[in-house]
C-alpha positions as a printed NumPy array, in Angstrom:
array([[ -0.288,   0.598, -29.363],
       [  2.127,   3.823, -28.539],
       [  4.443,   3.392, -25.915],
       [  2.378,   4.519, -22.99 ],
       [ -0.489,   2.253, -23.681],
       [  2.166,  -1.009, -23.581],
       [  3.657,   0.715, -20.381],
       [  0.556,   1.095, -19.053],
       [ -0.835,  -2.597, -20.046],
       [  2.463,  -3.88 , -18.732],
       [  1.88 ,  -2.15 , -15.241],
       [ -1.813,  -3.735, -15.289],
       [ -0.639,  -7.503, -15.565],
       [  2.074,  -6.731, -13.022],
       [  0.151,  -6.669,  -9.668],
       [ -1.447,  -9.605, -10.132],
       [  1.132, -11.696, -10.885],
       [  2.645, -10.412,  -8.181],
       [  0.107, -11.451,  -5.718],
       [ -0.092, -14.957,  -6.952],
       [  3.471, -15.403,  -6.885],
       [  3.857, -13.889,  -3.499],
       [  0.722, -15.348,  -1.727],
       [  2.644, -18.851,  -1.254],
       [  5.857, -17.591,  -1.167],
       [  5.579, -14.555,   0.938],
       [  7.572, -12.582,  -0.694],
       [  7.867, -11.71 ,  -4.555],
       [  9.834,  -9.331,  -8.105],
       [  8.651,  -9.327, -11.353],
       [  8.526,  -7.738, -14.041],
       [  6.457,  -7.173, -17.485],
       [  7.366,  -6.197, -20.689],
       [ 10.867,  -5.14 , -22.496],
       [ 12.876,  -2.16 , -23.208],
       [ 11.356,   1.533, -22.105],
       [  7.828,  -0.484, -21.818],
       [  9.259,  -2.582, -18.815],
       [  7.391,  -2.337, -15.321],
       [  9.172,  -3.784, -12.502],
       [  7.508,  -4.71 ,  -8.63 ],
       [  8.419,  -6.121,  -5.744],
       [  6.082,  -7.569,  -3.02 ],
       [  6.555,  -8.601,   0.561],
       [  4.687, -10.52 ,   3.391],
       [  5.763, -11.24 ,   6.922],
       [  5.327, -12.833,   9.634],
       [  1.105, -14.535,  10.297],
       [ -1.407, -12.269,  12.748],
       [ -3.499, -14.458,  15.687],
       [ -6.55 , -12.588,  15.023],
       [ -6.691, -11.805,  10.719],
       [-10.34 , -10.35 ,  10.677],
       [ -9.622,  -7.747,  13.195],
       [ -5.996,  -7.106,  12.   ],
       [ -7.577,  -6.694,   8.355],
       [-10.365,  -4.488,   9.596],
       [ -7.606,  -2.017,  11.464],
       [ -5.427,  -2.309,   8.407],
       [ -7.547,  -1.503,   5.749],
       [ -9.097,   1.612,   7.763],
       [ -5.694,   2.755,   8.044],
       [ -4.373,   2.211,   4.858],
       [ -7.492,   4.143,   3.403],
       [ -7.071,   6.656,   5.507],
       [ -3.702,   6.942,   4.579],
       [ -4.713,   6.798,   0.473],
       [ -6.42 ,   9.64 ,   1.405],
       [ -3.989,  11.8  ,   3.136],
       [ -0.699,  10.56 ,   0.962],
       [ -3.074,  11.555,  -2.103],
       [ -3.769,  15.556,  -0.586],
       [ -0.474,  15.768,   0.605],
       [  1.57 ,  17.917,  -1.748],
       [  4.471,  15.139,  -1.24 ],
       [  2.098,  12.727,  -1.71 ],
       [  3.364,  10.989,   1.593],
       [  1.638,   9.659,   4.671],
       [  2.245,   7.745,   7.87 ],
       [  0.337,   6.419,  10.657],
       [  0.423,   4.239,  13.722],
       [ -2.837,   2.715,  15.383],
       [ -3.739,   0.584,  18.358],
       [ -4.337,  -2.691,  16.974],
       [ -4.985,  -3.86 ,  20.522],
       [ -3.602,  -3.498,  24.161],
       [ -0.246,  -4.649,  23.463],
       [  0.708,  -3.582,  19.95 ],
       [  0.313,  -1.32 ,  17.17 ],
       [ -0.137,  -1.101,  13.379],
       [  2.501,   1.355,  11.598],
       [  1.798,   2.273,   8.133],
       [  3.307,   4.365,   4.98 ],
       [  1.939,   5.32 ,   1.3  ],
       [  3.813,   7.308,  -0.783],
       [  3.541,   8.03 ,  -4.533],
       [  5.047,  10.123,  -7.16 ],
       [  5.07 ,  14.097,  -6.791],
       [  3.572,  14.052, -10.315],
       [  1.147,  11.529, -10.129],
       [ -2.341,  13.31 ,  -9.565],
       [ -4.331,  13.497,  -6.075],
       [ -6.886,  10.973,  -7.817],
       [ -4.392,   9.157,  -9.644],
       [ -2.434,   8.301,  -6.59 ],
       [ -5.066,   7.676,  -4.149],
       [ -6.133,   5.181,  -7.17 ],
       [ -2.951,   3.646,  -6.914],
       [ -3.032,   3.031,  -3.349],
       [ -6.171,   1.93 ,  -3.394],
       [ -5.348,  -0.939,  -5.865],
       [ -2.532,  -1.448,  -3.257],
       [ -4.416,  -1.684,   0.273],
       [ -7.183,  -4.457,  -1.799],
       [ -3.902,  -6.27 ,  -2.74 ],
       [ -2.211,  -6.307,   0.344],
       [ -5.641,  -8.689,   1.389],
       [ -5.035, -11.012,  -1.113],
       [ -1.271, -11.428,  -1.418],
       [ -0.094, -10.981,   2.522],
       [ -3.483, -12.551,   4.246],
       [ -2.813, -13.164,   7.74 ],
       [  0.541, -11.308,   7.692],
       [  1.618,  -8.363,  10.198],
       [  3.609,  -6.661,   7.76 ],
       [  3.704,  -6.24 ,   3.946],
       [  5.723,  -4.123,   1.22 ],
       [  3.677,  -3.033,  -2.37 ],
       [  6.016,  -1.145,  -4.166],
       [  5.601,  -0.152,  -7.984],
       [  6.652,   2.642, -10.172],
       [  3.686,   5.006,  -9.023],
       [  3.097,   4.382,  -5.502],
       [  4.098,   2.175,  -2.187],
       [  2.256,   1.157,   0.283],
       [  3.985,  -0.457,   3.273],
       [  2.655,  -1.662,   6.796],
       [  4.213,  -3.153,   9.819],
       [  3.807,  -4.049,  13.545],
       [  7.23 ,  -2.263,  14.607],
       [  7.958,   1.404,  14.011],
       [ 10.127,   1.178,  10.121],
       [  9.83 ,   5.096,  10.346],
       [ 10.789,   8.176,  12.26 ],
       [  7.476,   9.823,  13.338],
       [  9.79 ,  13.108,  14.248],
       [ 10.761,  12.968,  10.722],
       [  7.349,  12.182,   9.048],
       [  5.075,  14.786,   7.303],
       [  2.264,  15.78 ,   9.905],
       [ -1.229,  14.266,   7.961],
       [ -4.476,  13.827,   8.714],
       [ -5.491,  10.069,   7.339],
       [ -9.259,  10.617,   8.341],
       [ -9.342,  13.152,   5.512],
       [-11.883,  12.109,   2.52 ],
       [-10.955,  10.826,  -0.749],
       [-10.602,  12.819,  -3.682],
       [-13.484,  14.787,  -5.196],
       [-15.518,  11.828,  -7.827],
       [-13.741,   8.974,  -5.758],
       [-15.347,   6.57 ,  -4.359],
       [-12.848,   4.017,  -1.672],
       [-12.858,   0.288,  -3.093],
       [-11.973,  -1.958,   0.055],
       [-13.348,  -3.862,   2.491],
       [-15.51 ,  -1.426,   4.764],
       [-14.754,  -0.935,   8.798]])
């Protein structure tokens, strides 16, 4: 295997390690691999949600939407608040690399918003950071909306993508 392919193996067995770890700890780093093949991640969960099917619904329409705009966004960056209900709101934030591609990174975010269900279930906020993308959603404002990129998360997905993720 060159170089890339053990990079990109390495970044494969990453995330889910990650999850596992992090799904009874709440919070999770790791790493795979050695030398210039090593992929490093760190994963965070907060505090638990009263209602997790309709915080999970909200979330993952969000964070979609927000795949979607991070990945036509030249910066590839995105943010977003929504209602979640009377009293509170949802804040979210995906970013990846400038270089990665508009399919490429909404594909990275994509794998992120699935594992945010699995590794931070029931938990208003969680942090998926690897070397491509982050993905990062809260109940309290952890951005400046004045200083955030304008985007427009209801945008679609890349041309020949179809969105993985739970629908709502």
């Amino acid at each position: 295997m060159d170089g890339l392919s053990n990079f990109a193996t390495n970044l494969d067995l990453l995330l889910p390690s990650l999850v596992c770890k992090a799904s009874s700890s709440g919070c999770e780093n790791d790493s795979r691999g050695s030398g210039g093949d090593e992929v490093y991640g760190s994963l965070t969960c907060t505090e638990n949600v009263s209602n997790p099917d309709r915080f999970y619904m909200v979330l993952t329409k969000m964070m979609n939407g927000l795949a979607s705009a991070a990945a036509a966004d030249p910066c590839r960056f995105a943010t977003k608040a929504v209602h979640l209900d009377a009293f509170s709101n949802i804040y979210g934030l995906t970013q990846c690399t400038p270089t990665l591609s508009r399919v490429n990174c909404y594909r990275c975010l994509q794998e992120k918003t699935l594992a945010q269900r699995i590794c931070c279930d029931s938990k208003v906020g969680g942090r998926i950071i690897n070397l491509n993308c982050y993905s990062r959603h809260e109940r309290y404002p952890f951005y400046d909306p004045r200083r955030s990129p304008t985007n427009n998360p209801t945008s679609s997905a890349p041309t020949g993508i179809k969105s993985k993720g739970m629908s709502g």
